mmCIF file of C-alpha atoms in Angstrom:
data_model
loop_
_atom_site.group_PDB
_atom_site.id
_atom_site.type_symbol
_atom_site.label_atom_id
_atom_site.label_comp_id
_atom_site.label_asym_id
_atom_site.label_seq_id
_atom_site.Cartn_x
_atom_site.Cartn_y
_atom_site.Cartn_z
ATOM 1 C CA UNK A 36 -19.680 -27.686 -57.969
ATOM 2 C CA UNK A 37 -17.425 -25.035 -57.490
ATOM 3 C CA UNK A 38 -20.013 -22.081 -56.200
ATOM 4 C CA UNK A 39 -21.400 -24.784 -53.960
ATOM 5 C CA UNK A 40 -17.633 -24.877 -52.565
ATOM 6 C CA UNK A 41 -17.986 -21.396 -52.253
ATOM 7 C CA UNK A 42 -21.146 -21.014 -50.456
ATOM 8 C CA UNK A 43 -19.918 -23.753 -47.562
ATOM 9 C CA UNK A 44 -16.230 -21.678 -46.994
ATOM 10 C CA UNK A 45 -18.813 -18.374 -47.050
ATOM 11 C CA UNK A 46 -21.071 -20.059 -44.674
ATOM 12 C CA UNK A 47 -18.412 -20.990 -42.397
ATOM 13 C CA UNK A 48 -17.056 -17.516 -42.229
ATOM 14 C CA UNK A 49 -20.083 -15.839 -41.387
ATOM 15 C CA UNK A 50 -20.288 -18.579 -38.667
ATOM 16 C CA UNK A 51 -17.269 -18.060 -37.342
ATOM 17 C CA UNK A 52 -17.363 -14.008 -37.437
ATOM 18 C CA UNK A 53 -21.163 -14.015 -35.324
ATOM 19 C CA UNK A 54 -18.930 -16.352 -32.713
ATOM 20 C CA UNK A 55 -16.429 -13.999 -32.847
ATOM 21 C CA UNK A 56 -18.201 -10.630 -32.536
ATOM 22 C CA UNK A 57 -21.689 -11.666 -31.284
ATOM 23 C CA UNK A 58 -21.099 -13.581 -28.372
ATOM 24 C CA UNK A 59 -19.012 -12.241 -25.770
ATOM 25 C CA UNK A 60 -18.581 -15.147 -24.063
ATOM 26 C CA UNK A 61 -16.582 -17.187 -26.903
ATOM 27 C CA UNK A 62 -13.026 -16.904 -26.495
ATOM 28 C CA UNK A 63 -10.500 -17.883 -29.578
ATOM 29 C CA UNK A 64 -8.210 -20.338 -29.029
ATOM 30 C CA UNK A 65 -4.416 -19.270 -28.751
ATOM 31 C CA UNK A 66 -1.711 -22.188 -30.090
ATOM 32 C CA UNK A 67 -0.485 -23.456 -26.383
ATOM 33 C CA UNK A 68 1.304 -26.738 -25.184
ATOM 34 C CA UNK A 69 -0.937 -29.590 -23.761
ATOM 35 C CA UNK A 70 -1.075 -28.460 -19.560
ATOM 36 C CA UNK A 71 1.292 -25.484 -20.509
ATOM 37 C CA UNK A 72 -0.858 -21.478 -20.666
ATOM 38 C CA UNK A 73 0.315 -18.815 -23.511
ATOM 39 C CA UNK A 74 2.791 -17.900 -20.302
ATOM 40 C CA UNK A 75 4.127 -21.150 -20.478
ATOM 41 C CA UNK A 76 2.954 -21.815 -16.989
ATOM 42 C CA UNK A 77 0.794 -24.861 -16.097
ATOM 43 C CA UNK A 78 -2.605 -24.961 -16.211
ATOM 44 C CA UNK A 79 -4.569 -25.476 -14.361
ATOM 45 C CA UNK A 80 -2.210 -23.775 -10.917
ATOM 46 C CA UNK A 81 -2.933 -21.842 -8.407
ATOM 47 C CA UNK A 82 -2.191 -18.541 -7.858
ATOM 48 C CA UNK A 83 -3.306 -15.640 -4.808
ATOM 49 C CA UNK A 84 -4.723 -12.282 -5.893
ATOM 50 C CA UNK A 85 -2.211 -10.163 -5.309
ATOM 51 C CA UNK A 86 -4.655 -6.650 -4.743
ATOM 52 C CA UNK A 87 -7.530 -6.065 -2.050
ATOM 53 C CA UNK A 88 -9.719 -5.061 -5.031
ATOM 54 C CA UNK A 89 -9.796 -7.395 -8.001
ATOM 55 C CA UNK A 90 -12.332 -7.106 -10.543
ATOM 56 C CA UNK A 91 -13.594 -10.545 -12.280
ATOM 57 C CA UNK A 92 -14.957 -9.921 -16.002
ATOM 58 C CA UNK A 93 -17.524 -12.194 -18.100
ATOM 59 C CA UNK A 94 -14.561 -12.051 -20.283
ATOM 60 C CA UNK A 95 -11.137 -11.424 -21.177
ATOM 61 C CA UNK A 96 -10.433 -7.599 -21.707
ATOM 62 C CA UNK A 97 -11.588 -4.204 -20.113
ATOM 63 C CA UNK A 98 -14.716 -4.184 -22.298
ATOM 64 C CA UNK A 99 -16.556 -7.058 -20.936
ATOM 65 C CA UNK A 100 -19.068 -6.403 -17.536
ATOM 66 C CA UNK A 101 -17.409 -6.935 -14.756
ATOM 67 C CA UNK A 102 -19.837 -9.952 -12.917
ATOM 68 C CA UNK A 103 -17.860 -9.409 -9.393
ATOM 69 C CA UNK A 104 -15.110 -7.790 -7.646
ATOM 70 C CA UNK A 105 -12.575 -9.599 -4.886
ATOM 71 C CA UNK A 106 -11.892 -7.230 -1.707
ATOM 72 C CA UNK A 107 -9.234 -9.518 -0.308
ATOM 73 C CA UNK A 108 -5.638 -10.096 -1.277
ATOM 74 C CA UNK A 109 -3.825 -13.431 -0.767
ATOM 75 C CA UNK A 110 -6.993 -15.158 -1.742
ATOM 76 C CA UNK A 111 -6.263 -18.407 -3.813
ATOM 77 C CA UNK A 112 -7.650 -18.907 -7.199
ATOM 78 C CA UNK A 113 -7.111 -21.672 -9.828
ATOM 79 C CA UNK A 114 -5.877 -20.806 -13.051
ATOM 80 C CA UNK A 115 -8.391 -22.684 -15.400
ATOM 81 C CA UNK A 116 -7.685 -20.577 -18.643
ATOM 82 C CA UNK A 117 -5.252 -18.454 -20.283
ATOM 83 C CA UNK A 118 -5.464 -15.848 -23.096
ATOM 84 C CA UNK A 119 -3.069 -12.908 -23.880
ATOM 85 C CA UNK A 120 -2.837 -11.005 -20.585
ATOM 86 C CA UNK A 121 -5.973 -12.517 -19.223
ATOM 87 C CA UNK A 122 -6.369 -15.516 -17.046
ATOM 88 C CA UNK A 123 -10.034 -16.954 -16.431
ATOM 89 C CA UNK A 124 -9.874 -18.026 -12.685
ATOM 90 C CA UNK A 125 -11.963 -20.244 -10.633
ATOM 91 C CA UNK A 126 -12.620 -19.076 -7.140
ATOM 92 C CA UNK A 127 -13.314 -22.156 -4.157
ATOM 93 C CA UNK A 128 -17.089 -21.771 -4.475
ATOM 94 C CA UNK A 129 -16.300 -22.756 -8.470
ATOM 95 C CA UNK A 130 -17.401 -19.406 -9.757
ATOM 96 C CA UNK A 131 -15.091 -18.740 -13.403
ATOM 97 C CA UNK A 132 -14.210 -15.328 -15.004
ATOM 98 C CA UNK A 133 -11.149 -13.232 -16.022
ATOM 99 C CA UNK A 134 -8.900 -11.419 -14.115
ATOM 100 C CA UNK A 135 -5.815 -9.036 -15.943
ATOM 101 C CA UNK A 136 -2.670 -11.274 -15.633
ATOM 102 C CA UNK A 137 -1.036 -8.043 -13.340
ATOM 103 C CA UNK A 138 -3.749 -8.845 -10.817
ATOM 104 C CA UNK A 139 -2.735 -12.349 -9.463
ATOM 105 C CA UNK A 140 0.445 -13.342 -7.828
ATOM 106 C CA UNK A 141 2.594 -16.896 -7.500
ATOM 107 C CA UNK A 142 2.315 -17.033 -3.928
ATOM 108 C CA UNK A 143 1.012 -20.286 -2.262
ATOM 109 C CA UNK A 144 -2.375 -19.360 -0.211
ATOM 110 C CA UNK A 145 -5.253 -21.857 1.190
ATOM 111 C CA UNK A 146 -8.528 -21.731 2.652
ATOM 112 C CA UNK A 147 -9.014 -23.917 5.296
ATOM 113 C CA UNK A 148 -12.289 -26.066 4.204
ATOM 114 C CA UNK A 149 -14.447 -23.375 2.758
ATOM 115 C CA UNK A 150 -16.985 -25.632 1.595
ATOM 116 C CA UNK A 151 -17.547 -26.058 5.471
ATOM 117 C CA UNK A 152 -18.492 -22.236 5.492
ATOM 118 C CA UNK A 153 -21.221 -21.846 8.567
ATOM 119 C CA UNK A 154 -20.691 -25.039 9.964
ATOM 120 C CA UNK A 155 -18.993 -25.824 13.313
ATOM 121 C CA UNK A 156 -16.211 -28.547 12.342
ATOM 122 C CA UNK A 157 -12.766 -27.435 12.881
ATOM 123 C CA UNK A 158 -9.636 -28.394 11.116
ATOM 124 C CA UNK A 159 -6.712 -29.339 13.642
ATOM 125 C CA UNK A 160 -3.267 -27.791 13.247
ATOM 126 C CA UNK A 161 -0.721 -30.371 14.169
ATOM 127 C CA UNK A 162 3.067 -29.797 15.468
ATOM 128 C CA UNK A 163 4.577 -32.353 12.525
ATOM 129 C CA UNK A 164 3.172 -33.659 9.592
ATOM 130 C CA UNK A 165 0.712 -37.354 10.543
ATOM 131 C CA UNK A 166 -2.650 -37.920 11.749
ATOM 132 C CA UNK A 167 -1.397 -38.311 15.458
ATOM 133 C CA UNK A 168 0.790 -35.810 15.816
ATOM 134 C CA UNK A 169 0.158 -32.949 18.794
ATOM 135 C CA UNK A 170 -2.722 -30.777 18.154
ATOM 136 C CA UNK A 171 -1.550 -27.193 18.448
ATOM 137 C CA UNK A 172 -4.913 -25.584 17.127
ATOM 138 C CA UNK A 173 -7.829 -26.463 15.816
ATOM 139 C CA UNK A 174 -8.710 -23.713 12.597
ATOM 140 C CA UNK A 175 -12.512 -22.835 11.845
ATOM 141 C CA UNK A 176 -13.341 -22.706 8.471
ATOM 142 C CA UNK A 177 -12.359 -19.822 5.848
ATOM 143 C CA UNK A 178 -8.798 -19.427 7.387
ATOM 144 C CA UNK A 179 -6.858 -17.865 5.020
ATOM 145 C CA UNK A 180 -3.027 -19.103 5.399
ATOM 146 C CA UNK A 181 -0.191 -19.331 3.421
ATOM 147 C CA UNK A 182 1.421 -22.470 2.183
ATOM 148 C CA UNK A 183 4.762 -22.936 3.409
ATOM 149 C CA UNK A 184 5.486 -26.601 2.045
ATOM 150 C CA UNK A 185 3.665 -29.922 1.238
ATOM 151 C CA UNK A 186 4.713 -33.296 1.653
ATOM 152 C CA UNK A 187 3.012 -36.986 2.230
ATOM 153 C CA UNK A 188 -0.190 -35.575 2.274
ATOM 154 C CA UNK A 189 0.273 -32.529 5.046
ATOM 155 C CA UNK A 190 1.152 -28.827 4.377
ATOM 156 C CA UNK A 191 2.638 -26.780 6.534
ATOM 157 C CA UNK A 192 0.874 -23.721 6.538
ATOM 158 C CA UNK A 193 1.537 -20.037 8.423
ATOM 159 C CA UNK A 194 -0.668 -17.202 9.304
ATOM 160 C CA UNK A 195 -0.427 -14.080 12.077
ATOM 161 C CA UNK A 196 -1.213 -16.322 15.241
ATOM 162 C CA UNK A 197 -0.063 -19.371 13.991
ATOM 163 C CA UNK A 198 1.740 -21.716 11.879
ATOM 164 C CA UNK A 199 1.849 -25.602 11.675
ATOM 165 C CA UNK A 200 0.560 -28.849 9.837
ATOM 166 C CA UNK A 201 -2.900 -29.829 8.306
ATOM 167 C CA UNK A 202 -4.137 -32.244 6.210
ATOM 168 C CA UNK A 203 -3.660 -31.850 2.758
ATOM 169 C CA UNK A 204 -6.951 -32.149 1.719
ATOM 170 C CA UNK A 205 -8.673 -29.890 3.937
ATOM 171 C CA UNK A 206 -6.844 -27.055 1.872
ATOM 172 C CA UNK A 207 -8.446 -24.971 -0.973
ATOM 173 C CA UNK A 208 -5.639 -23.834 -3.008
ATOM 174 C CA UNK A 209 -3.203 -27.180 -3.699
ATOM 175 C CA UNK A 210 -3.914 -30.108 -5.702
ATOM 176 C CA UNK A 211 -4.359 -33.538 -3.596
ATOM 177 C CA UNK A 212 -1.174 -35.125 -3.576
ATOM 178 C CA UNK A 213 1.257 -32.004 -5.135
ATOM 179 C CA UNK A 214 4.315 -31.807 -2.865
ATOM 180 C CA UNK A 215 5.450 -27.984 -2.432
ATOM 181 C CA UNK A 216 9.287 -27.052 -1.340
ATOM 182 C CA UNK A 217 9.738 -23.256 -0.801
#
């Protein structure tokens, strides 16, 4: 009875060693609060790369491929993941992977509907928060802006020609409903 013991606890350690070593893609688990990372941030959040060049890894550290690179700052990720100085990140096409924690920022970015990417609908910019509020602008799809605030539904967003209100869910890079006071 006891070598049988033996040979289950051995079993599981090889196991648990080709997981470890073998596959690249298996990540241990680090002790972490329910909703709270290893930085004692939320997660899931969003975040904004913070360089023009960010490399994306199949996993978390300098040894794993890199599967693509970023070559735009300010861009808004989600924060899916988090493990020592790595954060696996989830782009607005829903692509995952792991960026160095020195690589992403706190600032408040959007896309303006990206999943509307080659299409012709426009989002309107309004003057105040509400669905019939003056139209300032109307914003094509992929606008990168930066979120100013977000309340009842509508964020207030800014960019280099133009700043106003848009609704909330027409934004990559807030959650529906999350209310945002800068």
């Amino acid at each position: 009875m006891k070598n049988k013991g033996f040979r289950s606890l051995t079993a599981l350690a090889v196991t648990f060693l080709m997981l470890l070593f073998v596959s690249p893609s298996v990540v241990p688990v680090q002790a972490q609060a329910v909703g709270a990372g290893v930085s004692g941030l939320p997660v899931p959040r969003f975040v904004s790369l913070k360089s023009d060049r960010v490399n994306v890894r199949k996993g978390p550290s300098r040894q794993h491929d890199i599967d693509w690179t970023f070559v735009r700052s300010r861009l808004p990720v989600e924060v899916v993941q988090e493990y020592d100085d790595w954060r696996r990140i989830r782009d607005w096409e829903g692509k995952e992977g792991w960026v160095f924690k020195t690589l992403l920022t706190g600032y408040r970015a959007a896309l303006v509907t990206p999943w509307l990417e080659g299409t012709i609908e426009t989002t309107p910019l309004r003057k105040r928060p509400g669905p019939n509020e003056e139209v300032t602008a109307y914003l094509e799809p992929l606008v990168l802006a930066g979120v100013v605030e977000c309340v009842d539904g509508y964020c207030r967003i800014s960019g280099k020609e133009f700043e106003g209100w848009v609704d909330q869910s027409r934004l990559f890079g807030v959650y529906k409903n999350e209310t945002i006071n800068n």
